[in-house]
């Protein structure tokens, strides 16, 4: 004897496991609970710190469970993979069915369907079925949506009208689920093809390589980044107001980009971003020099380290060689040496009086801005080619959630048939996938609109 | 500063409104509840004016920034949003009994707020960004919706116990039917969820613009994800597995507890990058 209902095959069982919403709910709760652990156990501290906090046996156990870098542990990643597989399987399992229902809607209001709908109304009219079908189709178009017209079984005199709105709401949930997968793809792309790093640059210094976070590798930038100056601005109360780094990108010896960055306003060049992140004293002093045109138009600020030349595009190189607190009674001054291509070096003193240097009749005018403790700026460096994929996923997620929760698939049927008593029998019915209370009111309006039709 | 005086007045008004709604429930007197509604509307006007004034005063001090940047301001903004949410619901569901459960949330939030430093402080460099506006507003509208949901869930649990025992008199008899409450628990969450999602996303976008990393598993980020996961579980359980009534109500309250942990607990208990709390 063969049993009608065969036990599901192992393959089916695996499939049913991965397509169940129960699994999704459990995974969500387990992910939430596991995430709590990582907020209680501080992550990625130096090993000595953990030894101070925890007993040896607890440390050994937690280390084995990778609790110190939990969010990157094999078991947490496995949970994320399970979550993603579940999500993908649910979509593969259900989306075709939804597509089928959307492509081939039930356009006929048969008895079974009629009984399953709570919103329904019946009435009778004199005349022919076809006349009323045309009138009601027009009415339905104006109060709700243009209906599809289906004629009943051959012998019976029967016409079915079917109209729908908001069919897109059936897809909101799939858009949301797809968006999560897109975000994960973006994150993976960023991890594989991008890098994150951190670098300190002293004022006047240049870097071409950045140490990559979480490894000993140096990432070559393909260009040089110079820190012209760093300054800390404070509010009158003394609280920090802004951390400001003046940065230049130098490619093949030319300055190709210059930007003053602050926190929340990074510099970007060739897909690599530099973020203001830290600062400190680099040791030694630098001299500030304001460079202007003879008419007073500012060109740039220089921060000169003793004896180190700084190039000015289209002019030459300048370096500071001596300082005097009061030079010949004219106040603090800096001796600089200018080197122009093909010309002998010239040395001269510059002062803090604006425009005093114009007497030299050079193409640029220098004004001494005082001495500073030499600072360094600390920059986060990131290249993440996956980040736009992540933003695409995020946008789709918000869109999907709004479609899923705030739109509703509304359907209205009208059946017009010749009754036994020779009159035309009309049945109006409707349903909505979501927010039924609001649809009840709408259905009343449709009812009134349709019933108001007169020959 | 005059904005603080207005916020103190708001606190008093929220307290009066809560007392009126509770009183109306006990005295079974709709008239008293109507005074509650007027008080809430007045409080809405006063607190909105106070927020505007605080914003204006920050410009006068030469600081110039939106008033949602420290614990005091965020609590005040949260209470403001809860009050507005409540008024919308009262109108839509035509029942004033929600007030006794929702307005005390706003009142106690304000009581907690006025214990904190209320001076207008300048923004540290990390917070000077336009993302601040979008991030804080979306998050707190979400939190307020979850607070309303949890308040109604508490009403549901009371009402359901009584319906089981088939008692219809007493204070609880005045509450809306279980079906309405159950619907509202869900409805508040489907408003809160997209706002929380947008709040997490704007936070990620901001973090990426400030530090070059959109997600770094910092405790605040992680807790916001936990809250998101709990409500995602709620929505799946509700929509596909028919979790209604008691289980849904309990899950809504659990979600709100996670929200409180995310909002306050992380700053008071754990360490992180967000500016309110111990600082």
XYZ file of C-alpha atoms in Angstrom:
734
model
C 0.000 0.000 0.000
C 1.228 3.411 -0.874
C 0.450 6.210 1.487
C -1.176 9.227 -0.133
C 0.737 11.695 1.958
C 4.329 10.696 1.655
C 6.738 11.810 4.320
C 8.697 14.814 2.993
C 12.048 13.915 1.466
C 15.204 15.061 3.291
C 15.663 17.749 0.627
C 12.161 19.035 1.262
C 12.799 19.085 4.959
C 15.944 21.154 4.531
C 14.050 23.497 2.220
C 11.118 23.799 4.630
C 13.557 24.564 7.435
C 15.183 27.411 5.523
C 11.944 28.880 4.211
C 10.146 29.033 7.543
C 9.310 32.354 9.140
C 9.733 30.633 12.484
C 13.440 30.316 11.700
C 13.495 34.013 10.772
C 11.928 35.043 14.082
C 14.267 32.808 16.071
C 17.309 34.123 14.161
C 16.238 37.720 14.794
C 15.873 37.078 18.528
C 19.149 35.117 18.740
C 20.993 37.871 16.839
C 19.521 40.490 19.176
C 20.497 38.513 22.275
C 23.995 37.731 21.011
C 24.542 41.389 20.129
C 23.929 42.309 23.776
C 26.985 40.280 24.844
C 29.278 42.405 22.700
C 28.019 45.590 24.313
C 28.654 44.268 27.828
C 32.074 42.765 27.139
C 34.141 45.644 25.795
C 35.444 44.757 22.362
C 38.995 44.750 21.000
C 40.838 45.929 24.105
C 44.530 45.050 24.534
C 44.921 41.539 25.976
C 46.442 42.828 29.253
C 43.250 44.771 29.977
C 41.149 41.630 29.737
C 43.515 39.862 32.103
C 42.963 42.683 34.604
C 39.174 42.468 34.312
C 38.594 38.713 34.182
C 39.811 35.677 36.100
C 42.078 33.365 34.126
C 39.467 30.665 33.589
C 36.886 33.224 32.448
C 39.410 34.788 30.098
C 40.252 31.406 28.584
C 36.571 30.579 28.088
C 35.686 33.946 26.601
C 38.723 33.853 24.365
C 37.652 30.443 23.087
C 34.194 31.833 22.289
C 35.832 34.847 20.576
C 33.891 37.198 22.847
C 36.598 39.865 22.650
C 36.010 40.406 18.945
C 32.559 38.896 18.936
C 31.039 40.645 15.926
C 33.745 39.192 13.694
C 33.781 35.738 15.301
C 32.998 32.683 13.178
C 29.789 31.943 15.058
C 28.382 35.461 14.757
C 29.195 35.528 11.041
C 27.559 32.103 10.749
C 24.415 33.565 12.346
C 24.456 36.366 9.770
C 24.895 33.816 6.973
C 21.987 31.759 8.332
C 19.905 34.930 8.483
C 20.759 35.770 4.863
C 20.120 32.240 3.564
C 16.778 32.209 5.371
C 15.905 35.561 3.816
C 16.886 34.452 0.324
C 15.033 31.122 0.605
C 11.860 32.819 1.872
C 11.952 35.109 -1.154
C 12.631 32.311 -3.656
C 9.838 30.288 -2.068
C 7.168 32.964 -1.957
C 7.882 35.530 -4.655
C 6.849 33.284 -7.611
C 3.510 32.607 -5.928
C 2.903 36.300 -5.408
C 3.907 37.031 -8.999
C 1.456 34.383 -10.203
C -1.391 35.852 -8.166
C -0.540 39.350 -9.363
C -0.334 38.287 -13.030
C -3.448 36.144 -12.941
C -5.784 37.695 -10.411
C -9.112 36.075 -9.596
C -11.219 38.184 -11.863
C -14.408 36.140 -11.352
C -16.451 36.564 -8.230
C -17.517 32.935 -7.804
C -19.450 31.698 -4.821
C -16.443 30.508 -2.855
C -14.729 33.851 -3.159
C -17.907 35.740 -2.399
C -18.357 33.852 0.866
C -14.788 34.594 1.948
C -15.210 38.357 1.600
C -16.659 40.246 4.518
C -17.410 43.382 2.548
C -20.261 42.583 0.169
C -23.555 44.014 -1.022
C -26.349 42.655 -3.262
C -29.161 44.291 -5.151
C -31.382 43.806 -8.195
C -32.072 45.847 -11.296
C -34.391 45.716 -14.299
C -32.859 45.535 -17.768
C -30.179 43.437 -19.450
C -26.962 42.164 -18.002
C -24.825 43.756 -20.714
C -26.350 47.215 -20.258
C -25.672 47.185 -16.558
C -22.199 45.746 -17.009
C -21.245 48.709 -19.219
C -22.737 51.245 -16.814
C -21.116 49.726 -13.743
C -17.752 49.413 -15.489
C -17.852 53.161 -16.146
C -18.943 53.892 -12.589
C -16.207 51.706 -11.101
C -13.618 53.463 -13.292
C -14.627 56.825 -11.923
C -14.942 55.922 -8.218
C -12.100 53.388 -7.925
C -10.152 51.964 -10.871
C -10.753 50.724 -14.394
C -12.070 47.148 -14.167
C -11.236 44.083 -16.224
C -14.308 42.488 -17.722
C -14.794 38.718 -17.786
C -17.828 37.003 -19.228
C -19.257 34.073 -17.401
C -19.642 30.426 -18.451
C -21.092 30.005 -21.966
C -24.719 29.223 -21.163
C -25.105 31.585 -18.198
C -25.697 35.269 -18.713
C -23.004 36.555 -16.354
C -20.411 39.370 -16.382
C -17.646 39.861 -13.820
C -15.875 43.148 -13.239
C -12.597 43.195 -11.352
C -10.660 46.313 -10.351
C -7.577 46.659 -8.156
C -5.273 49.282 -6.701
C -1.954 49.233 -4.888
C -0.832 45.870 -6.213
C 2.734 47.070 -5.603
C 2.181 46.709 -1.853
C 2.508 42.941 -2.316
C 6.177 43.521 -3.181
C 7.136 45.811 -0.293
C 8.293 42.935 1.860
C 10.497 41.541 -0.939
C 12.039 44.947 -1.601
C 12.879 45.159 2.128
C 14.385 41.656 2.197
C 16.369 42.266 -0.987
C 17.682 45.521 0.513
C 19.248 43.611 3.432
C 21.056 41.305 1.022
C 22.254 44.331 -0.994
C 23.604 45.941 2.194
C 25.515 42.746 3.036
C 26.909 42.618 -0.518
C 28.048 46.245 -0.146
C 29.707 45.434 3.175
C 31.548 42.457 1.660
C 32.710 44.494 -1.357
C 34.009 47.179 1.017
C 35.867 44.613 3.117
C 37.451 42.845 0.166
C 38.249 45.714 -2.180
C 38.653 48.630 0.241
C 40.875 49.493 3.160
C 40.746 51.502 6.381
C 43.720 53.111 8.015
C 44.965 55.817 10.297
C 47.915 58.147 9.880
C 49.568 61.069 11.679
C 51.128 63.824 9.552
C 53.237 66.564 11.188
C 52.727 70.104 9.916
C 54.756 70.525 6.776
C 55.071 66.731 6.454
C 54.008 64.480 3.595
C 52.872 60.873 3.403
C 52.421 58.490 0.486
C 51.567 55.322 2.423
C 49.054 54.539 5.148
C 49.245 51.692 7.669
C 46.142 49.542 7.268
C 44.015 48.895 10.331
C 44.177 45.411 11.777
C 47.346 44.379 9.952
C 50.942 45.277 9.301
C 50.365 46.097 5.617
C 51.095 49.574 4.246
C 48.662 50.847 1.646
C 50.246 52.911 -1.137
C 48.031 55.911 -1.899
C 49.355 56.548 -5.405
C 49.822 60.217 -4.518
C 51.211 62.268 -1.640
C 49.223 64.051 1.044
C 50.752 67.016 2.822
C 49.600 68.678 6.010
C 50.242 72.404 5.530
C 49.028 73.329 8.981
C 46.814 72.245 11.837
C 44.977 74.451 14.280
C 42.603 74.021 17.180
C 39.830 76.576 17.537
C 38.085 77.034 20.863
C 34.917 78.702 22.121
C 35.378 81.615 24.547
C 34.684 79.083 27.327
C 37.715 77.082 26.244
C 35.738 74.113 24.876
C 36.985 72.856 21.506
C 35.127 74.404 18.570
C 36.932 72.992 15.567
C 39.933 70.876 14.590
C 41.200 72.289 11.315
C 43.764 70.697 8.997
C 44.955 72.398 5.827
C 45.776 69.545 3.445
C 47.252 69.360 -0.051
C 47.199 66.462 -2.470
C 50.405 66.273 -4.482
C 50.542 64.223 -7.635
C 53.774 64.064 -9.707
C 55.199 66.992 -7.762
C 52.193 69.240 -8.424
C 49.574 70.303 -5.954
C 46.349 69.008 -7.542
C 43.915 69.597 -4.706
C 43.876 71.627 -1.557
C 41.275 71.572 1.164
C 40.838 72.674 4.731
C 39.160 69.803 6.506
C 37.359 69.694 9.832
C 35.448 66.935 11.603
C 32.384 66.160 9.457
C 33.957 67.655 6.339
C 36.527 65.231 4.884
C 38.799 65.451 1.858
C 38.351 63.043 -1.025
C 40.762 62.244 -3.817
C 40.636 59.288 -6.241
C 38.064 57.479 -4.092
C 40.155 57.771 -0.917
C 38.714 59.783 1.951
C 40.663 61.560 4.689
C 38.807 62.373 7.902
C 39.907 64.703 10.680
C 40.250 62.403 13.646
C 42.991 63.398 16.079
C 45.861 65.815 16.688
C 48.800 66.417 18.977
C 52.132 68.156 19.422
C 54.780 66.882 17.058
C 57.721 68.447 18.932
C 59.708 71.478 17.715
C 58.330 74.735 16.405
C 57.079 76.036 13.079
C 56.777 79.521 11.702
C 53.513 80.721 10.202
C 53.787 82.729 7.009
C 50.869 84.332 5.176
C 51.369 84.506 1.410
C 49.450 87.180 -0.532
C 49.560 88.871 -3.914
C 50.855 92.455 -4.021
C 47.204 93.652 -4.121
C 46.574 91.867 -0.840
C 44.650 88.851 -2.252
C 45.479 85.819 -0.080
C 47.298 82.904 -1.724
C 47.891 80.499 1.146
C 49.202 80.037 4.668
C 52.561 78.336 5.132
C 53.793 76.496 8.159
C 57.586 76.338 7.899
C 59.650 73.863 9.864
C 63.195 75.097 10.478
C 65.305 74.754 7.319
C 62.739 72.662 5.417
C 61.788 74.180 2.038
C 58.137 74.384 0.990
C 57.313 74.703 -2.694
C 54.883 77.331 -3.938
C 53.484 76.456 -7.371
C 54.581 78.916 -10.083
C 56.975 80.677 -7.751
C 59.687 78.627 -6.149
C 60.665 77.203 -2.749
C 60.841 79.047 0.547
C 62.451 77.991 3.816
C 62.802 79.614 7.236
C 66.373 79.879 8.495
C 66.428 82.297 11.440
C 64.171 83.942 13.977
C 64.483 87.092 16.027
C 62.205 88.213 18.860
C 62.797 91.854 17.921
C 64.788 92.474 14.747
C 66.268 95.980 14.585
C 63.448 97.308 16.749
C 60.782 96.303 14.192
C 59.308 93.477 16.256
C 59.419 89.690 15.806
C 60.810 88.597 12.457
C 61.663 85.502 10.454
C 64.561 85.181 8.060
C 63.576 83.230 4.975
C 65.472 82.046 1.925
C 63.704 81.965 -1.445
C 64.934 79.771 -4.255
C 63.491 80.404 -7.727
C 64.251 78.159 -10.704
C 67.351 79.372 -12.535
C 68.061 82.209 -10.085
C 70.432 82.535 -7.135
C 69.016 82.099 -3.625
C 67.969 85.285 -1.827
C 67.564 85.669 1.902
C 65.602 88.393 3.665
C 63.687 89.112 6.893
C 59.899 89.231 7.010
C 57.811 90.936 9.703
C 54.354 90.728 11.168
C 53.319 94.135 9.769
C 50.952 93.419 6.841
C 52.271 94.636 3.502
C 55.760 95.528 4.792
C 57.303 92.937 2.482
C 55.729 94.603 -0.599
C 58.822 96.852 -0.664
C 60.730 93.910 -2.194
C 58.561 94.285 -5.379
C 58.289 90.503 -5.797
C 55.321 88.649 -7.319
C 54.354 87.372 -3.821
C 54.281 89.147 -0.478
C 55.133 87.337 2.770
C 53.937 88.248 6.263
C 55.238 86.555 9.379
C 52.424 85.094 11.537
C 54.465 84.082 14.580
C 55.911 80.839 15.922
C 53.834 77.830 16.850
C 54.467 74.559 18.570
C 54.661 72.106 15.695
C 51.487 70.009 15.599
C 50.503 66.816 13.859
C 47.083 65.984 12.524
C 45.626 62.492 12.868
C 43.569 61.307 9.922
C 41.299 58.350 9.396
C 41.819 57.109 5.872
C 39.218 55.018 4.094
C 38.530 53.628 0.695
C 35.262 51.755 0.483
C 34.041 50.889 -3.024
C 31.062 49.077 -1.451
C 29.623 52.049 0.368
C 27.339 53.186 -2.451
C 25.930 49.675 -2.684
C 25.176 49.942 1.031
C 23.374 53.271 0.515
C 21.365 51.782 -2.344
C 20.316 48.986 0.012
C 19.406 51.486 2.735
C 17.244 53.543 0.383
C 15.476 50.408 -0.830
C 14.931 49.312 2.763
C 13.098 52.491 3.751
C 11.139 52.402 0.494
C 10.246 48.734 0.976
C 9.094 49.252 4.565
C 6.872 52.160 3.561
C 5.355 50.177 0.688
C 4.862 47.130 2.898
C 3.180 48.910 5.784
C 1.460 51.929 4.327
C 0.164 50.691 1.010
C -2.565 48.168 0.639
C -3.671 45.912 -2.202
C -7.338 46.804 -2.631
C -9.607 44.676 -4.798
C -13.201 45.168 -5.841
C -15.424 42.700 -7.679
C -18.789 43.234 -9.314
C -20.854 40.306 -10.538
C -23.797 41.002 -12.816
C -26.017 38.016 -13.656
C -29.532 37.158 -14.830
C -31.472 35.985 -11.798
C -34.124 33.278 -11.636
C -36.865 35.891 -11.482
C -35.647 37.464 -14.717
C -34.173 40.531 -13.049
C -30.508 41.443 -13.071
C -28.769 40.428 -9.862
C -25.744 42.457 -8.812
C -23.111 41.532 -6.216
C -20.450 44.013 -5.113
C -17.586 42.798 -2.951
C -14.169 44.045 -1.896
C -11.104 43.286 0.146
C -7.874 44.946 1.185
C -4.602 43.310 2.185
C -3.936 45.893 4.908
C -5.603 48.633 6.914
C -9.075 47.166 6.560
C -10.736 49.861 8.675
C -9.743 52.551 6.185
C -10.838 50.342 3.305
C -14.286 49.825 4.848
C -14.887 53.537 4.542
C -13.579 53.556 0.999
C -15.791 50.586 0.170
C -18.805 52.533 1.379
C -17.946 55.322 -1.038
C -17.543 52.824 -3.889
C -20.896 51.303 -2.918
C -22.622 54.677 -2.999
C -20.949 55.626 -6.276
C -21.874 52.396 -8.032
C -25.418 52.235 -6.707
C -26.124 55.787 -7.788
C -25.891 54.694 -11.434
C -29.192 55.084 -13.268
C -30.041 54.034 -16.809
C 16.799 81.327 30.361
C 13.177 81.709 29.351
C 13.022 78.444 27.357
C 13.727 76.537 30.558
C 10.829 78.312 32.292
C 8.539 77.206 29.472
C 9.827 73.630 29.729
C 9.160 73.704 33.479
C 5.623 74.854 32.701
C 5.339 71.997 30.187
C 6.308 69.559 32.935
C 3.566 70.887 35.176
C 1.039 70.697 32.339
C 1.969 67.086 31.529
C 1.548 66.272 35.212
C -1.849 67.986 35.326
C -2.956 66.218 32.135
C -1.874 62.823 33.507
C -3.761 63.500 36.749
C -6.878 64.603 34.857
C -6.877 61.499 32.640
C -6.331 59.195 35.611
C -8.965 61.076 37.590
C -11.427 60.809 34.716
C -10.853 57.071 34.579
C -11.464 56.622 38.297
C -14.381 59.021 38.489
C -15.721 57.712 35.170
C -16.205 61.265 34.126
C -15.642 62.159 30.482
C -15.755 65.878 31.305
C -12.586 65.684 33.376
C -10.853 63.874 30.512
C -11.880 66.701 28.191
C -9.940 69.095 30.405
C -7.033 66.663 30.020
C -7.204 67.087 26.249
C -7.194 70.879 26.551
C -4.222 70.670 28.897
C -2.345 68.453 26.415
C -3.032 70.875 23.587
C -1.860 73.782 25.679
C 1.240 71.785 26.658
C 1.895 71.047 22.978
C 1.811 74.766 22.208
C 4.014 75.656 25.198
C 6.603 72.942 24.532
C 6.761 73.764 20.813
C 7.289 77.424 21.704
C 9.950 76.395 24.225
C 11.847 74.357 21.622
C 11.658 77.259 19.165
C 12.781 79.710 21.821
C 15.681 77.510 22.860
C 16.763 77.304 19.233
C 16.504 81.087 18.930
C 18.355 81.670 22.192
C 21.203 79.442 21.027
C 21.615 81.798 18.038
C 21.602 84.807 20.349
C 24.412 83.194 22.315
C 26.372 82.836 19.095
C 26.165 79.044 19.190
C 23.220 78.576 16.844
C 22.099 74.983 16.706
C 19.056 72.725 16.811
C 17.988 71.938 20.393
C 18.407 68.144 20.300
C 22.041 67.669 21.239
C 22.305 66.662 24.882
C 20.396 64.589 27.411
C 18.159 67.428 28.578
C 17.204 68.444 25.064
C 16.677 64.919 23.802
C 14.405 64.054 26.745
C 12.392 67.210 26.205
C 12.103 66.488 22.480
C 11.029 62.908 23.212
C 8.287 64.092 25.612
C 7.182 66.654 23.023
C 6.851 63.921 20.391
C 4.989 61.548 22.756
C 2.468 64.296 23.545
C 1.856 65.027 19.860
C 1.553 61.332 19.008
C -0.915 60.971 21.825
C -3.087 63.845 20.596
C -3.219 62.333 17.104
C -4.273 58.971 18.498
C -6.857 60.452 20.834
C -8.427 62.169 17.865
C -8.214 59.218 15.509
C -9.514 56.602 17.926
C -11.925 58.983 19.647
C -11.030 57.718 23.097
C -9.498 59.727 25.910
C -8.695 56.715 28.063
C -5.283 56.308 26.370
C -4.197 59.481 28.110
C -3.982 57.844 31.515
C -1.379 55.426 30.150
C 0.542 57.536 27.657
C 0.732 60.988 29.241
C 2.501 59.761 32.408
C 5.327 58.594 30.102
C 5.690 62.194 28.880
C 5.388 63.527 32.433
C 8.049 61.260 33.945
C 10.345 61.950 30.997
C 10.069 65.678 31.754
C 10.641 65.092 35.482
C 13.819 63.235 34.565
C 14.781 65.959 32.068
C 14.555 68.888 34.475
C 16.968 67.153 36.844
C 19.649 67.437 34.147
C 21.810 70.359 33.093
C 19.593 72.657 31.050
C 22.145 75.243 29.926
C 22.786 75.662 26.222
C 26.257 74.315 25.549
C 28.172 74.802 22.293
C 28.547 71.797 20.035
C 31.725 69.757 20.123
C 33.273 69.355 16.654
C 31.976 65.789 16.203
C 28.347 66.965 16.404
C 28.671 69.873 13.970
C 26.875 68.346 11.020
C 23.598 68.622 9.163
C 23.177 64.879 9.653
C 22.515 65.659 13.316
C 19.057 67.024 12.478
C 17.898 64.112 10.364
C 19.440 61.531 12.689
C 18.075 62.775 15.992
C 14.614 63.662 14.719
C 14.011 60.307 13.009
C 15.298 58.368 16.020
C 13.176 60.214 18.545
C 9.989 60.104 16.508
C 10.570 56.353 16.348
C 11.185 56.135 20.100
C 8.020 58.136 20.786
C 5.939 55.775 18.647
C 7.373 52.790 20.538
C 6.558 54.494 23.852
C 2.950 54.942 22.757
C 2.805 51.320 21.638
C 4.133 50.088 24.988
C 1.672 52.288 26.924
C -1.237 50.871 24.924
C 0.183 47.356 25.328
C -0.011 47.835 29.110
C -3.647 48.896 28.700
C -4.261 45.801 26.624
C -2.847 43.477 29.278
C -5.102 45.040 31.938
C -8.146 44.914 29.734
C -7.513 41.350 28.534
C -7.242 40.057 32.089
C -10.573 41.610 32.854
C -12.254 40.334 29.708
C -11.055 36.845 30.559
C -12.720 37.161 33.940
C -15.791 38.552 32.196
C -15.981 41.661 34.333
C -17.067 44.788 32.570
C -17.407 47.264 35.369
C -14.678 49.171 37.195
C -12.012 51.472 35.864
C -10.829 49.082 33.196
C -14.346 48.845 31.822
C -13.871 52.288 30.356
C -10.897 51.261 28.249
C -11.453 50.722 24.536
C -12.137 47.127 23.486
C -9.203 44.710 23.292
C -9.417 44.597 19.501
C -8.841 48.356 19.221
C -5.959 48.281 21.694
C -4.334 45.332 19.960
C -4.626 47.140 16.626
C -3.095 50.294 18.070
C -0.116 48.428 19.577
C 0.659 47.227 16.049
C -0.152 50.509 14.330
C 2.169 52.557 16.555
C 4.984 50.118 15.785
C 4.535 50.301 12.027
C 4.973 54.062 12.401
C 7.943 53.718 14.689
C 9.749 51.062 12.655
C 10.415 53.060 9.462
C 11.503 56.031 11.581
C 13.899 53.877 13.595
C 15.206 52.382 10.333
C 15.738 55.874 8.917
C 17.359 56.891 12.220
C 19.860 54.020 12.060
C 20.589 54.725 8.381
C 21.127 58.470 8.895
C 23.363 57.593 11.841
C 25.369 55.246 9.616
C 25.593 57.871 6.864
C 26.775 60.432 9.369
C 29.348 58.080 10.905
C 30.641 57.365 7.423
C 30.974 61.072 6.702
C 32.657 61.812 10.012
C 34.938 58.779 10.456
C 34.813 56.803 7.223
C 33.018 53.845 8.796
C 29.255 53.412 8.570
C 29.112 50.637 11.116
C 31.615 49.976 13.875
C 29.596 47.917 16.409
C 29.805 50.706 18.944
C 27.420 49.957 21.868
C 24.910 52.598 20.804
C 24.807 51.341 17.238
C 24.531 47.789 18.424
C 21.661 48.563 20.781
C 19.793 50.392 18.053
C 20.198 47.245 15.968
C 18.907 45.136 18.870
C 15.810 47.333 19.107
C 15.362 47.038 15.344
C 15.684 43.241 15.508
C 13.111 42.972 18.319
C 10.536 44.996 16.391
C 11.369 43.122 13.184
C 10.628 39.917 15.096
C 7.386 41.477 16.366
C 6.273 42.385 12.854
C 7.067 38.926 11.437
C 5.361 37.184 14.329
C 2.333 39.403 13.955
C 1.930 39.328 10.194
C 2.894 35.798 9.281
C 2.250 33.824 12.448
C -0.743 35.657 13.774
C 0.747 36.808 17.075
C -2.008 38.984 18.432
C -3.096 40.042 21.861
C -1.082 39.124 24.901
C 2.075 37.862 23.215
C 2.191 40.871 20.891
C 1.628 43.236 23.825
C 4.459 41.659 25.825
C 6.805 41.830 22.831
C 5.943 45.518 22.389
C 6.865 46.184 26.022
C 10.120 44.220 25.626
C 10.863 46.324 22.546
C 10.337 49.518 24.502
C 12.593 48.320 27.325
C 15.287 47.702 24.698
C 14.586 51.207 23.368
C 15.127 52.714 26.823
C 18.357 50.747 27.131
C 19.458 52.060 23.730
C 18.500 55.645 24.571
C 19.634 55.951 28.194
C 21.144 52.700 29.379
C 23.991 52.691 26.901
C 25.156 56.131 28.022
C 24.645 55.540 31.721
C 25.952 51.983 31.860
C 28.183 51.399 28.845
C 30.667 53.563 26.978
C 30.257 55.053 23.553
C 30.360 57.963 21.174
C 27.009 59.577 21.883
C 26.891 62.814 23.744
C 24.140 62.579 26.271
C 24.354 60.847 29.619
C 27.496 61.069 31.694
C 29.241 62.753 28.740
